[in-house]
């Protein structure tokens, strides 16, 4: 088990004032089968009253409305997560994680990767577990990509990313999800934080023996106690940390994000 102190901050700047700003946030890590989260504090600027609910994927969802003109929107989330990957609690899975989602529908490039992965899986010992199979997929996905910031967008599909053989963690996860679901594995997308300084991260979980087990295709390794889960779903679209709409004239926006996770002695 590790005690991880986290601080996630997002700053959004607008080139001219906007009004009628409605937003939805999924930015709070929640207590779940592999982590316990305490001392969470959320700060918003401008200050606004939030409505808080839990969605069908067990993510905390905060919504708000800012009618007044403003040129920036900032929020931060701080807290402590006790992560224990060695003692993940059992959890019932949803059948929907076996099937294609909007961003993971395979095309010719992914279909070719599926065949390669099937051959590797067929070569495993007969007692190979779903996690063993997923590790074969993860290795092939890792080898298929060159990590390239700004080479894709949040709308890029798994097929599009793999076809250009470059992307970011979201793309690695989407391709792995697509392949896993077509070799018979139940798999879901995870949005979260990783030990250190930087941005948010994405990885995959495979369902095995009533538990979700994490694999990180961007780094080609198993998920350990250095990872904090924020949200999970079928793909990125179920786990968007922030989304919003507003009114304005020829408005350009720029975003700054920083995620900080550091271990603290127990």
XYZ file of C-alpha atoms in Angstrom:
266
model
C 0.000 0.000 0.000
C 1.092 3.567 -0.724
C -0.134 6.914 0.551
C -0.232 9.287 -2.408
C -0.841 13.026 -2.079
C -2.370 14.402 -5.283
C -2.992 17.861 -6.703
C -4.711 18.240 -10.068
C -5.229 21.698 -11.553
C -6.810 22.949 -14.782
C -6.831 26.547 -16.005
C -8.900 27.665 -18.990
C -8.386 31.136 -20.489
C -10.741 32.836 -22.968
C -9.616 35.491 -25.470
C -12.748 37.544 -24.743
C -15.500 37.360 -22.111
C -17.904 34.427 -22.250
C -21.309 34.043 -20.616
C -23.852 31.300 -19.900
C -21.036 28.845 -19.212
C -22.313 25.376 -18.332
C -19.755 22.768 -17.335
C -19.452 19.184 -16.133
C -16.472 17.856 -14.164
C -15.322 14.298 -13.445
C -12.103 15.189 -11.675
C -12.392 13.660 -8.202
C -10.670 10.318 -7.522
C -13.147 8.204 -5.589
C -12.831 5.361 -3.133
C -13.032 2.034 -4.972
C -11.778 -1.565 -5.031
C -8.084 -0.589 -5.168
C -7.959 2.782 -3.428
C -9.349 4.791 -0.539
C -9.538 8.555 -1.032
C -9.711 11.071 1.836
C -9.393 14.809 2.518
C -10.580 15.810 -0.961
C -10.925 19.535 -1.582
C -12.229 21.155 -4.770
C -11.681 24.841 -5.559
C -13.267 26.706 -8.480
C -12.700 30.163 -9.919
C -15.069 31.911 -10.483
C -16.774 30.480 -7.411
C -20.054 28.792 -8.242
C -22.499 26.453 -6.568
C -22.092 22.862 -7.736
C -24.594 20.051 -8.161
C -22.948 16.703 -7.410
C -24.154 13.260 -8.525
C -22.700 9.823 -9.309
C -23.021 8.525 -12.878
C -23.640 4.963 -14.081
C -19.878 4.304 -14.078
C -19.578 5.330 -10.395
C -17.782 8.582 -11.228
C -18.462 11.698 -9.169
C -19.967 14.278 -11.538
C -20.117 17.970 -10.649
C -22.107 20.397 -12.790
C -22.365 24.161 -12.606
C -23.489 27.308 -14.421
C -21.750 30.701 -14.662
C -24.081 33.265 -16.302
C -21.847 36.326 -15.725
C -19.101 37.406 -18.181
C -15.696 35.882 -17.376
C -12.367 35.372 -19.150
C -11.054 32.403 -17.207
C -12.247 29.193 -15.559
C -9.988 27.366 -13.110
C -10.396 24.412 -10.820
C -8.146 22.320 -8.608
C -8.598 19.045 -6.764
C -6.372 17.985 -3.879
C -6.479 15.009 -1.553
C -4.867 11.785 -0.385
C -5.250 8.313 -1.919
C -4.283 5.097 -0.163
C -3.632 2.691 -3.026
C -3.304 -1.060 -2.451
C -2.952 -2.971 -5.690
C -2.141 -6.237 -3.929
C -5.564 -6.438 -2.279
C -8.053 -5.350 -4.938
C -11.612 -6.003 -3.800
C -14.025 -8.094 -5.911
C -16.383 -6.196 -8.181
C -19.221 -7.153 -10.517
C -18.528 -6.132 -14.107
C -20.903 -4.775 -16.734
C -21.282 -6.845 -19.960
C -20.920 -3.666 -22.040
C -17.137 -3.804 -21.529
C -16.983 -6.792 -23.884
C -18.143 -4.835 -26.918
C -17.029 -2.037 -29.234
C -17.436 1.548 -28.106
C -17.513 4.697 -30.229
C -13.749 5.283 -30.181
C -12.619 1.643 -30.305
C -14.338 0.280 -33.443
C -11.643 -1.589 -35.408
C -10.685 -0.948 -39.009
C -8.110 -2.643 -41.262
C -5.075 -1.604 -39.196
C -6.494 -2.792 -35.889
C -7.840 -5.976 -37.476
C -4.287 -6.814 -38.543
C -3.077 -6.200 -34.991
C -5.879 -8.408 -33.648
C -4.614 -11.307 -35.774
C -1.045 -10.762 -34.557
C -2.219 -10.774 -30.949
C -4.357 -13.870 -31.460
C -1.279 -15.718 -32.669
C 0.681 -14.677 -29.579
C -2.185 -15.660 -27.295
C -2.530 -19.053 -29.003
C 1.148 -19.682 -28.239
C 0.619 -19.203 -24.492
C 0.419 -22.224 -22.165
C -3.064 -23.676 -21.809
C -3.355 -22.294 -18.282
C -2.712 -18.706 -19.396
C -5.003 -16.237 -17.641
C -6.841 -13.238 -19.141
C -4.121 -11.049 -17.625
C -1.439 -13.132 -19.375
C -3.328 -12.671 -22.627
C -3.696 -8.950 -22.028
C 0.053 -8.628 -21.464
C 0.634 -10.054 -24.947
C -1.745 -7.462 -26.383
C -0.139 -4.679 -24.358
C 3.309 -5.534 -25.680
C 2.128 -5.445 -29.299
C 0.347 -2.114 -28.770
C 3.435 -0.639 -27.140
C 5.611 -1.709 -30.086
C 3.119 -0.317 -32.616
C 3.316 3.283 -31.361
C 5.735 6.158 -31.069
C 4.619 8.413 -28.221
C 4.008 11.771 -29.923
C 2.307 14.658 -28.081
C -0.211 16.708 -30.085
C -0.360 14.064 -32.835
C -3.999 13.232 -32.036
C -7.049 14.902 -30.481
C -9.683 13.770 -27.990
C -11.822 12.749 -30.989
C -9.206 10.510 -32.615
C -10.365 6.910 -32.865
C -8.248 3.874 -32.105
C -8.106 2.993 -35.812
C -6.967 6.491 -36.808
C -4.258 6.576 -34.150
C -2.862 3.151 -34.978
C -2.909 3.886 -38.705
C -0.417 6.713 -38.132
C 1.508 4.716 -35.471
C 1.749 7.663 -33.127
C -0.322 9.088 -30.308
C -0.564 9.637 -26.567
C -1.720 7.535 -23.634
C -5.385 7.860 -24.605
C -4.616 6.342 -28.016
C -2.545 3.494 -26.601
C -5.450 2.670 -24.278
C -8.072 2.832 -27.035
C -6.122 0.509 -29.326
C -5.510 -1.962 -26.509
C -9.204 -1.885 -25.602
C -10.216 -2.546 -29.186
C -7.892 -5.529 -29.534
C -8.721 -6.974 -26.112
C -12.448 -6.930 -26.785
C -11.901 -8.799 -30.062
C -9.775 -11.548 -28.534
C -12.421 -12.284 -25.900
C -11.271 -10.114 -23.003
C -13.473 -7.832 -20.915
C -11.714 -4.459 -20.794
C -12.387 -0.892 -19.694
C -10.746 2.532 -20.024
C -9.239 4.242 -16.979
C -8.527 7.954 -16.583
C -6.318 8.865 -13.671
C -3.070 10.161 -12.254
C 0.439 8.725 -12.196
C 3.166 9.330 -9.643
C 5.230 12.408 -10.515
C 4.566 15.739 -12.226
C 2.788 16.241 -15.535
C -0.638 15.638 -17.006
C -3.337 13.069 -16.420
C -2.847 9.517 -17.641
C -4.889 6.721 -19.230
C -4.602 2.949 -19.051
C -6.648 -0.253 -19.330
C -8.146 -2.705 -16.870
C -8.903 -6.371 -17.617
C -11.503 -8.347 -15.702
C -10.115 -11.515 -14.119
C -11.380 -13.597 -11.195
C -13.973 -10.975 -10.205
C -11.395 -8.177 -10.071
C -10.209 -5.443 -12.400
C -6.464 -5.624 -13.067
C -4.648 -2.623 -14.568
C -2.173 -2.593 -17.453
C -0.438 0.492 -18.849
C 0.277 0.101 -22.584
C 2.016 3.492 -22.791
C 4.776 2.147 -20.533
C 4.256 -1.577 -21.275
C 3.885 -2.510 -17.602
C 1.393 -3.597 -14.985
C -0.341 -0.923 -12.945
C 0.938 -0.686 -9.360
C 0.398 1.484 -6.293
C 1.703 4.578 -8.123
C -1.540 4.961 -10.092
C -4.661 6.805 -8.870
C -7.966 6.090 -10.632
C -10.255 9.043 -11.328
C -12.848 7.550 -13.685
C -13.549 4.460 -15.783
C -15.785 3.661 -18.735
C -15.995 2.182 -22.220
C -13.540 4.729 -23.648
C -12.406 8.332 -23.169
C -15.879 9.738 -23.804
C -17.196 8.156 -20.584
C -14.288 9.609 -18.568
C -13.947 13.218 -19.718
C -12.569 15.141 -16.739
C -14.081 18.432 -17.877
C -16.457 19.512 -20.609
C -18.509 22.649 -21.129
C -20.376 25.017 -23.425
C -20.583 28.811 -23.344
C -21.674 31.870 -25.335
C -19.191 34.330 -26.831
C -18.043 36.037 -30.015
C -15.015 34.638 -31.872
C -13.667 33.241 -28.619
C -10.412 31.307 -28.566
C -9.511 29.265 -25.516
C -6.241 27.957 -24.135
C -5.869 25.278 -21.493
C -3.161 24.593 -18.922
C -3.135 21.371 -16.900
C -0.838 20.080 -14.193
C -1.064 16.863 -12.198
C 1.155 16.254 -9.195
C 1.304 12.947 -7.303
C 3.847 12.205 -4.609
C 4.228 9.437 -2.077
C 4.025 10.274 1.605
C 5.274 7.989 4.340
C 2.550 5.951 6.018
